[in-house]
């Protein structure tokens, strides 16, 4: 057995720190106790994010390795600290003593069983009195977790839990970039997209020591924004398809004349609204396709059936053909309207319905043509092989 093997670090515990002098000593002592009791070769890394209190001195005096991260942000601190970690297994958790680091062995055991990411769940464990505000416990966290589950199809019960563990190799594959609070959500998304094995275990959650750095409304918005950025299907494509079809249905129903519905007669003004809905819906649909293909191309999103279909089957010529068909139909309708007007010596003209339908079809057609070129650009590498 070589000296390098004897000195090899098995577990690295990374703590982000910003003025945590009231809780950091307790955290470090618990972690060192675990290392001793479990006979683990471990290290403690404190990623300081600009503390102005005694946090850094306390951490150094207790034997932790302190790395300084001048770039502010929850994710920035973790990225700097984790990159300094030498352990095969990495545990992360806040330095405010809210998490019980005596639970570290449960996380490591699951990593040794082959899991890539192990999440703690405060909601499956015990949340002690005053540990979590009412608004966080019963509104914010449950809603964010529910939205995450619906968007990404997981069964995780606490996606915002800060205590989690992962292998160093898994972290390197995640290629995380977020510098702010979105870091935790990004980690789960990346693990899901790369088909990593994820487990969840109940943990206890205690009242924090020191002042909270959370900004509830701002942080909640950033979570939602980030989740929807990674959900172009739900954000763009589904609404785009719905409104495009709804608008076209309204147009084709009303092009024949007024329509009686819910006790009201719907007429020209509803046709104008139908045209607007279909055009905006189709624009949103196109944006969704662009976002999805770009996300896959840049490695932010993983392939699904839709993107695989586009990559394999889409041809710019088909888009041009379909767009041209829409445009020509609209143009022919306008041509017939003009010929009728000309035949009547440019007298009164009452073809507003047909004109609205024709205009809509022509604009949709042009959008299809130009969108096809841009989609072809996004899948150029695949397209040029055929």
mmCIF file of N, CA and C in Angstrom, residues 270-314:
data_model
loop_
_atom_site.group_PDB
_atom_site.id
_atom_site.type_symbol
_atom_site.label_atom_id
_atom_site.label_comp_id
_atom_site.label_asym_id
_atom_site.label_seq_id
_atom_site.Cartn_x
_atom_site.Cartn_y
_atom_site.Cartn_z
ATOM 1 N N UNK A 270 -64.490 38.598 -33.162
ATOM 2 C CA UNK A 270 -63.934 37.342 -32.666
ATOM 3 C C UNK A 270 -62.981 36.734 -33.696
ATOM 4 N N UNK A 271 -63.251 36.955 -34.984
ATOM 5 C CA UNK A 271 -62.328 36.476 -36.016
ATOM 6 C C UNK A 271 -60.979 37.185 -35.910
ATOM 7 N N UNK A 272 -61.013 38.489 -35.666
ATOM 8 C CA UNK A 272 -59.761 39.231 -35.491
ATOM 9 C C UNK A 272 -58.987 38.674 -34.300
ATOM 10 N N UNK A 273 -59.708 38.387 -33.203
ATOM 11 C CA UNK A 273 -59.062 37.796 -32.033
ATOM 12 C C UNK A 273 -58.508 36.413 -32.360
ATOM 13 N N UNK A 274 -59.273 35.635 -33.130
ATOM 14 C CA UNK A 274 -58.801 34.308 -33.530
ATOM 15 C C UNK A 274 -57.530 34.390 -34.350
ATOM 16 N N UNK A 275 -57.455 35.367 -35.236
ATOM 17 C CA UNK A 275 -56.247 35.566 -36.036
ATOM 18 C C UNK A 275 -55.065 35.907 -35.146
ATOM 19 N N UNK A 276 -55.299 36.818 -34.211
ATOM 20 C CA UNK A 276 -54.227 37.210 -33.289
ATOM 21 C C UNK A 276 -53.754 36.013 -32.463
ATOM 22 N N UNK A 277 -54.701 35.235 -31.947
ATOM 23 C CA UNK A 277 -54.346 34.078 -31.109
ATOM 24 C C UNK A 277 -53.518 33.068 -31.892
ATOM 25 N N UNK A 278 -53.921 32.782 -33.111
ATOM 26 C CA UNK A 278 -53.202 31.780 -33.898
ATOM 27 C C UNK A 278 -51.798 32.250 -34.259
ATOM 28 N N UNK A 279 -51.654 33.533 -34.621
ATOM 29 C CA UNK A 279 -50.335 34.046 -34.994
ATOM 30 C C UNK A 279 -49.394 34.090 -33.799
ATOM 31 N N UNK A 280 -49.892 34.562 -32.666
ATOM 32 C CA UNK A 280 -49.061 34.590 -31.468
ATOM 33 C C UNK A 280 -48.729 33.178 -30.987
ATOM 34 N N UNK A 281 -49.739 32.300 -31.067
ATOM 35 C CA UNK A 281 -49.510 30.919 -30.652
ATOM 36 C C UNK A 281 -48.439 30.243 -31.488
ATOM 37 N N UNK A 282 -48.477 30.481 -32.789
ATOM 38 C CA UNK A 282 -47.482 29.865 -33.668
ATOM 39 C C UNK A 282 -46.095 30.441 -33.417
ATOM 40 N N UNK A 283 -46.034 31.737 -33.090
ATOM 41 C CA UNK A 283 -44.749 32.345 -32.765
ATOM 42 C C UNK A 283 -44.171 31.742 -31.492
ATOM 43 N N UNK A 284 -45.013 31.547 -30.481
ATOM 44 C CA UNK A 284 -44.576 30.935 -29.230
ATOM 45 C C UNK A 284 -44.114 29.496 -29.473
ATOM 46 N N UNK A 285 -44.842 28.773 -30.312
ATOM 47 C CA UNK A 285 -44.462 27.399 -30.659
ATOM 48 C C UNK A 285 -43.076 27.366 -31.296
ATOM 49 N N UNK A 286 -42.825 28.279 -32.218
ATOM 50 C CA UNK A 286 -41.507 28.339 -32.854
ATOM 51 C C UNK A 286 -40.406 28.634 -31.837
ATOM 52 N N UNK A 287 -40.673 29.579 -30.934
ATOM 53 C CA UNK A 287 -39.685 29.891 -29.901
ATOM 54 C C UNK A 287 -39.373 28.661 -29.051
ATOM 55 N N UNK A 288 -40.412 27.868 -28.773
ATOM 56 C CA UNK A 288 -40.207 26.649 -28.004
ATOM 57 C C UNK A 288 -39.319 25.649 -28.723
ATOM 58 N N UNK A 289 -39.538 25.506 -30.014
ATOM 59 C CA UNK A 289 -38.707 24.586 -30.802
ATOM 60 C C UNK A 289 -37.260 25.072 -30.826
ATOM 61 N N UNK A 290 -37.077 26.390 -31.022
ATOM 62 C CA UNK A 290 -35.720 26.940 -31.024
ATOM 63 C C UNK A 290 -35.039 26.691 -29.675
ATOM 64 N N UNK A 291 -35.768 27.007 -28.587
ATOM 65 C CA UNK A 291 -35.193 26.869 -27.246
ATOM 66 C C UNK A 291 -34.823 25.422 -26.955
ATOM 67 N N UNK A 292 -35.692 24.507 -27.354
ATOM 68 C CA UNK A 292 -35.446 23.088 -27.071
ATOM 69 C C UNK A 292 -34.226 22.587 -27.851
ATOM 70 N N UNK A 293 -34.155 22.916 -29.124
ATOM 71 C CA UNK A 293 -33.032 22.467 -29.940
ATOM 72 C C UNK A 293 -31.721 23.111 -29.493
ATOM 73 N N UNK A 294 -31.791 24.405 -29.156
ATOM 74 C CA UNK A 294 -30.586 25.082 -28.682
ATOM 75 C C UNK A 294 -30.118 24.481 -27.359
ATOM 76 N N UNK A 295 -31.063 24.199 -26.445
ATOM 77 C CA UNK A 295 -30.713 23.604 -25.163
ATOM 78 C C UNK A 295 -30.048 22.256 -25.321
ATOM 79 N N UNK A 296 -30.562 21.447 -26.246
ATOM 80 C CA UNK A 296 -29.958 20.134 -26.511
ATOM 81 C C UNK A 296 -28.578 20.307 -27.128
ATOM 82 N N UNK A 297 -28.490 21.233 -28.073
ATOM 83 C CA UNK A 297 -27.223 21.442 -28.779
ATOM 84 C C UNK A 297 -26.113 21.903 -27.844
ATOM 85 N N UNK A 298 -26.461 22.745 -26.863
ATOM 86 C CA UNK A 298 -25.465 23.288 -25.941
ATOM 87 C C UNK A 298 -25.273 22.429 -24.693
ATOM 88 N N UNK A 299 -26.046 21.336 -24.585
ATOM 89 C CA UNK A 299 -25.880 20.429 -23.460
ATOM 90 C C UNK A 299 -26.669 20.785 -22.222
ATOM 91 N N UNK A 300 -27.558 21.783 -22.315
ATOM 92 C CA UNK A 300 -28.377 22.144 -21.162
ATOM 93 C C UNK A 300 -29.571 21.205 -20.997
ATOM 94 N N UNK A 301 -30.053 20.652 -22.100
ATOM 95 C CA UNK A 301 -31.204 19.754 -22.084
ATOM 96 C C UNK A 301 -30.816 18.429 -22.713
ATOM 97 N N UNK A 302 -31.525 17.401 -22.338
ATOM 98 C CA UNK A 302 -31.281 16.093 -22.931
ATOM 99 C C UNK A 302 -32.291 15.831 -24.040
ATOM 100 N N UNK A 303 -31.953 14.910 -24.922
ATOM 101 C CA UNK A 303 -32.855 14.556 -26.022
ATOM 102 C C UNK A 303 -34.138 13.919 -25.487
ATOM 103 N N UNK A 304 -35.246 14.197 -26.178
ATOM 104 C CA UNK A 304 -36.483 13.475 -25.939
ATOM 105 C C UNK A 304 -37.018 13.046 -27.306
ATOM 106 N N UNK A 305 -38.199 12.453 -27.324
ATOM 107 C CA UNK A 305 -38.735 11.945 -28.595
ATOM 108 C C UNK A 305 -38.905 13.054 -29.623
ATOM 109 N N UNK A 306 -39.316 14.229 -29.136
ATOM 110 C CA UNK A 306 -39.560 15.345 -30.050
ATOM 111 C C UNK A 306 -38.265 15.806 -30.719
ATOM 112 N N UNK A 307 -37.222 16.032 -29.935
ATOM 113 C CA UNK A 307 -35.974 16.507 -30.526
ATOM 114 C C UNK A 307 -35.323 15.429 -31.389
ATOM 115 N N UNK A 308 -35.427 14.175 -30.955
ATOM 116 C CA UNK A 308 -34.873 13.097 -31.768
ATOM 117 C C UNK A 308 -35.583 13.000 -33.110
ATOM 118 N N UNK A 309 -36.907 13.206 -33.093
ATOM 119 C CA UNK A 309 -37.679 13.183 -34.337
ATOM 120 C C UNK A 309 -37.217 14.304 -35.265
ATOM 121 N N UNK A 310 -37.073 15.515 -34.704
ATOM 122 C CA UNK A 310 -36.628 16.637 -35.530
ATOM 123 C C UNK A 310 -35.227 16.386 -36.080
ATOM 124 N N UNK A 311 -34.346 15.878 -35.232
ATOM 125 C CA UNK A 311 -32.973 15.640 -35.670
ATOM 126 C C UNK A 311 -32.911 14.635 -36.820
ATOM 127 N N UNK A 312 -33.779 13.632 -36.745
ATOM 128 C CA UNK A 312 -33.700 12.547 -37.728
ATOM 129 C C UNK A 312 -34.561 12.779 -38.966
ATOM 130 N N UNK A 313 -35.714 13.443 -38.773
ATOM 131 C CA UNK A 313 -36.693 13.489 -39.850
ATOM 132 C C UNK A 313 -36.895 14.861 -40.489
ATOM 133 N N UNK A 314 -36.570 15.924 -39.736
ATOM 134 C CA UNK A 314 -36.906 17.244 -40.257
ATOM 135 C C UNK A 314 -36.059 17.591 -41.480
#
